[in-house]
Amino acid sequence: MSERKVLNKYYPPDFDPAKIPKLRLPKDRQYVVRLMAPFNMRCRTCGEYIYKGKKFNARKETVQKESYLGLPIFRFYIKCPRCLAEITFKTDPQNTDYAMEHGATRNFQAEKLLEEEEKRMQKEREEEELNNPMKVLENRTKDSKLEMEVLENLQELKELNQRQANVDFEAMLKQHKELEEEQRRKEQEEDEQEMKAMLEQAQNRRLLVDSDSDEEPAKRHPNPTTPTKPTGILQEYPQSKRPRMESWERSLGKLSTKAQLAGLVARRKQKPDPALDKGMETRGTTATTGSLPAAAATSSLGLLGAYSDSD
């Protein structure tokens, strides 16, 4: 299976590159390139302003019989975006810039004119110094005097600024330290106030808890002077039985003595048996029937007495 992207091509053994026909393209052929306007310009036909950086689809060609130090010069053709008039400009490698050629005028640029004037003056001075050594000496003395004047003016400006400013660095540092100390003191005071507020809140809560505990019935505490018995805890009433005892006393009353318990139980009177001459079987039956209510009464009395003793 062949490769998707062919990098190596097959050359037959009898391949001769000299036999390939060469294309004879004209030297002044044009290419379509995408570029931006290199400077601000104004169209001569309609007066439309074209600002630097505006993009165009331009035609590019090499200028014939023009070069600078072997570098070719290129010409570009663009159209005005308003009237579609043709505007041309070309490269200027000598000044590292572009030169306006036809169809528009370049806008005024003071910086470029100043640079050109400085270059012209520098060129004239070099030409004068080349043939006149006295002119070289005069120019040097003028440069030294100008440099001294510039230094004196700079020194005067520094002294004037120092007199007007009067900046005391020690006072600034002292003021900075005082501000830091004051800020630290304020922070400490705020912390102390917060601590006091927290303590007051805790104390108020404690007082509220103590007042609530005083309203409740006081618990009985053992006397530390009297010796405690190991069986003393059995005599105390457990907390779980108190509501049960109170409900019993409200419903039936307090039963603490056996006399009161005996008053609740009534003994049944025994009737004499008319058949005395009967056998032991009838006696046994009458004895058992008479002893049942008495046994029930004694058992109930014993239970109530035990309950009262536990109270």
XYZ file of C-alpha atoms in Angstrom:
311
model
C 0.000 0.000 0.000
C 1.398 3.419 -0.975
C 2.081 6.263 1.433
C -0.487 8.949 2.065
C 2.145 11.717 1.920
C 4.722 10.884 -0.725
C 8.126 12.204 0.317
C 10.429 10.114 -1.852
C 9.746 10.038 -5.547
C 10.929 7.399 -7.983
C 13.551 8.379 -10.511
C 14.183 5.891 -13.335
C 17.750 4.876 -14.187
C 17.717 6.748 -17.484
C 16.559 10.040 -15.902
C 18.457 13.100 -17.184
C 17.542 16.460 -15.622
C 19.211 18.326 -18.514
C 16.489 17.126 -20.834
C 13.757 18.884 -18.795
C 12.546 21.946 -20.752
C 12.993 25.278 -18.950
C 10.166 27.758 -18.658
C 11.036 31.118 -20.149
C 9.032 33.484 -18.003
C 9.304 37.246 -18.495
C 11.500 39.078 -16.025
C 8.928 41.793 -15.423
C 6.148 39.367 -14.548
C 3.785 40.335 -11.723
C 2.645 38.405 -8.613
C -0.430 38.990 -6.483
C 0.537 39.492 -2.832
C -1.282 40.553 0.324
C 0.237 43.630 2.019
C -0.557 46.593 4.272
C -0.124 50.260 3.446
C 3.379 51.236 4.660
C 2.466 54.878 5.407
C -0.440 57.317 5.479
C -1.402 58.612 2.047
C -4.186 60.506 0.268
C -5.617 59.636 -3.109
C -5.136 62.347 -5.769
C -8.316 61.415 -7.645
C -10.974 61.433 -4.926
C -9.085 62.706 -1.849
C -9.689 59.519 0.195
C -7.334 59.080 3.144
C -5.586 55.703 3.284
C -4.110 55.045 6.694
C -1.055 53.022 7.544
C -1.840 49.345 8.072
C -4.799 49.056 5.692
C -4.694 45.739 3.838
C -4.707 45.414 0.048
C -4.385 42.699 -2.576
C -1.470 44.224 -4.495
C 0.453 43.324 -7.604
C 4.197 43.052 -7.141
C 6.899 43.365 -9.789
C 10.658 43.843 -9.898
C 11.833 47.252 -11.115
C 14.060 46.845 -14.156
C 17.517 48.498 -14.263
C 17.256 49.744 -10.666
C 19.039 48.320 -7.629
C 20.847 49.428 -4.495
C 24.094 47.677 -3.625
C 22.873 44.630 -5.507
C 19.479 44.605 -3.773
C 16.499 44.547 -6.142
C 13.794 47.202 -5.853
C 10.143 46.140 -5.972
C 7.117 48.096 -7.128
C 3.575 47.573 -5.767
C 0.245 48.431 -7.397
C -2.850 48.986 -5.259
C -6.295 50.482 -5.883
C -8.039 53.235 -3.966
C -10.861 51.691 -1.865
C -13.212 54.530 -2.907
C -12.577 55.377 -6.582
C -10.488 52.314 -7.586
C -7.749 54.565 -8.955
C -4.346 52.924 -9.294
C -1.666 53.875 -6.737
C 1.959 52.765 -6.988
C 4.902 52.895 -4.570
C 8.232 51.107 -4.425
C 10.809 50.062 -1.880
C 13.656 52.336 -0.783
C 16.426 50.146 0.717
C 18.789 53.122 0.990
C 16.586 54.775 3.644
C 14.913 51.541 4.808
C 11.554 52.971 3.785
C 9.038 53.125 0.929
C 8.887 55.840 -1.725
C 5.613 57.176 -3.141
C 5.537 57.001 -6.944
C 2.117 57.656 -8.524
C -1.587 58.099 -7.719
C -1.380 59.507 -4.190
C 0.566 61.889 -1.967
C 2.255 60.910 1.272
C 0.999 62.717 4.350
C 3.241 65.146 6.241
C 5.609 63.512 8.739
C 7.630 65.903 10.875
C 9.836 63.159 12.299
C 10.978 62.073 8.878
C 11.741 65.646 7.815
C 13.767 66.198 10.989
C 15.803 63.085 10.352
C 16.460 64.163 6.790
C 17.578 67.624 7.948
C 19.953 66.161 10.528
C 21.445 63.854 7.953
C 21.956 66.764 5.541
C 23.687 68.917 8.176
C 25.904 66.025 9.254
C 26.915 65.439 5.658
C 27.787 69.107 5.103
C 29.876 69.213 8.270
C 31.828 66.127 7.264
C 32.556 67.670 3.860
C 33.847 70.909 5.486
C 36.062 69.073 8.004
C 37.520 66.908 5.271
C 39.405 69.820 3.620
C 39.774 72.311 6.538
C 41.597 71.177 9.740
C 40.853 74.496 11.511
C 37.152 73.841 11.019
C 37.593 70.529 12.792
C 39.144 72.329 15.800
C 36.362 74.911 15.863
C 33.683 72.233 15.753
C 35.356 70.372 18.627
C 35.511 73.489 20.815
C 31.860 74.226 20.026
C 30.885 70.672 20.970
C 32.820 70.862 24.268
C 31.258 74.223 25.169
C 27.798 72.903 24.341
C 28.408 69.829 26.481
C 29.569 71.969 29.442
C 26.493 74.172 29.135
C 24.231 71.139 29.114
C 25.931 69.762 32.263
C 25.636 73.116 34.063
C 21.965 73.409 33.194
C 21.380 69.874 34.424
C 23.163 70.615 37.720
C 21.116 73.791 38.214
C 17.908 71.851 37.671
C 18.986 69.256 40.241
C 19.791 71.928 42.844
C 16.483 73.687 42.185
C 14.583 70.438 42.687
C 16.451 69.739 45.934
C 15.667 73.219 47.307
C 12.001 72.879 46.456
C 11.617 69.315 47.645
C 13.529 69.371 50.999
C 12.896 65.698 51.562
C 14.031 64.477 55.013
C 14.477 60.749 54.785
C 15.037 60.329 58.532
C 11.752 62.075 59.282
C 10.007 59.840 56.741
C 11.416 56.696 58.395
C 10.475 57.975 61.852
C 6.930 58.741 60.725
C 6.663 55.294 59.164
C 7.748 53.652 62.448
C 5.259 55.729 64.431
C 2.461 54.692 62.104
C 3.420 51.033 62.508
C 3.494 51.323 66.317
C 0.119 53.060 66.377
C -1.389 50.389 64.177
C 0.061 47.658 66.423
C -1.337 49.391 69.511
C -4.790 49.627 67.945
C -4.715 45.933 67.124
C -3.776 45.065 70.720
C -6.599 47.214 72.087
C -9.101 45.570 69.759
C -7.896 42.121 70.868
C -8.262 43.081 74.543
C -11.786 44.392 73.975
C -12.760 41.182 72.214
C -11.344 39.114 75.100
C -13.280 41.186 77.660
C -16.495 40.796 75.711
C -15.998 37.027 75.493
C -15.304 36.792 79.243
C -18.429 38.835 80.066
C -20.553 36.581 77.884
C -19.149 33.474 79.578
C -19.765 34.970 83.027
C -23.358 35.876 82.153
C -23.985 32.355 80.917
C -22.545 30.931 84.141
C -24.786 33.187 86.263
C -27.838 32.107 84.299
C -26.955 28.438 84.815
C -26.415 28.999 88.576
C -29.760 30.788 88.943
C -31.528 27.928 87.143
C -29.859 25.376 89.419
C -30.897 27.351 92.589
C -34.550 27.168 91.591
C -34.439 23.358 91.425
C -34.708 21.399 94.773
C -31.404 20.969 96.497
C -30.001 17.496 96.524
C -29.124 15.838 99.794
C -25.384 15.625 100.354
C -23.873 13.219 102.927
C -22.298 14.765 106.026
C -18.542 14.359 105.730
C -18.127 14.327 109.548
C -20.327 11.267 110.116
C -18.916 7.940 109.020
C -20.719 6.334 106.110
C -21.961 2.753 106.308
C -21.581 0.317 103.424
C -25.322 -0.493 103.595
C -26.402 3.153 103.767
C -26.992 3.340 100.024
C -29.691 0.662 100.319
C -31.777 2.912 102.602
C -31.923 5.751 100.075
C -34.863 5.765 97.697
C -33.976 5.355 94.068
C -35.037 8.143 91.700
C -36.970 5.774 89.439
C -39.466 4.744 92.171
C -40.438 8.262 93.307
C -43.033 9.064 90.633
C -44.465 5.579 91.029
C -44.848 6.034 94.819
C -46.364 9.494 94.449
C -49.003 8.215 91.987
C -49.839 5.333 94.380
C -50.211 7.722 97.364
C -52.434 10.091 95.375
C -54.763 7.269 94.305
C -54.951 5.087 97.442
C -53.254 7.094 100.160
C -50.160 6.334 102.182
C -50.108 2.823 103.641
C -47.270 2.698 106.118
C -48.678 0.690 109.103
C -50.106 -2.780 109.290
C -53.189 -1.541 111.177
C -54.271 0.544 108.202
C -53.623 -2.405 105.883
C -55.654 -4.717 108.150
C -58.577 -2.312 108.024
C -58.832 -2.810 104.290
C -59.278 -6.623 104.639
C -62.494 -8.086 106.185
C -62.456 -11.640 107.528
C -65.197 -13.949 106.510
C -67.161 -15.527 109.416
C -67.247 -19.312 109.445
C -70.665 -21.008 109.794
C -70.915 -24.114 112.055
C -71.218 -27.418 110.178
C -74.516 -29.211 111.107
C -73.329 -32.602 109.930
C -70.803 -33.451 112.630
C -71.447 -37.120 112.369
C -70.258 -37.308 108.839
C -66.939 -38.784 107.894
C -63.459 -37.338 107.570
C -64.076 -36.570 103.938
C -66.654 -33.907 104.717
C -64.394 -32.450 107.439
C -61.482 -32.268 105.089
C -63.554 -30.468 102.499
C -64.930 -27.944 105.022
C -61.413 -27.338 106.450
C -59.995 -26.627 103.012
C -62.880 -24.314 102.043
C -62.574 -22.371 105.310
C -58.810 -21.974 105.094
C -58.814 -20.536 101.543
C -60.079 -17.005 102.348
C -57.810 -16.789 105.382
C -54.762 -17.774 103.294
C -55.684 -15.237 100.652
C -56.019 -12.514 103.271
C -52.663 -13.313 104.878
C -50.914 -13.390 101.485
C -52.355 -9.966 100.529
C -51.355 -8.504 103.895
C -47.832 -9.806 103.469
C -47.475 -8.246 100.020
C -48.745 -4.827 101.140
C -46.487 -4.844 104.176
C -43.458 -5.644 102.073
C -44.316 -2.803 99.682
C -44.720 -0.335 102.577
C -41.401 -1.447 104.097
C -39.658 -0.843 100.784
C -41.035 2.734 100.848
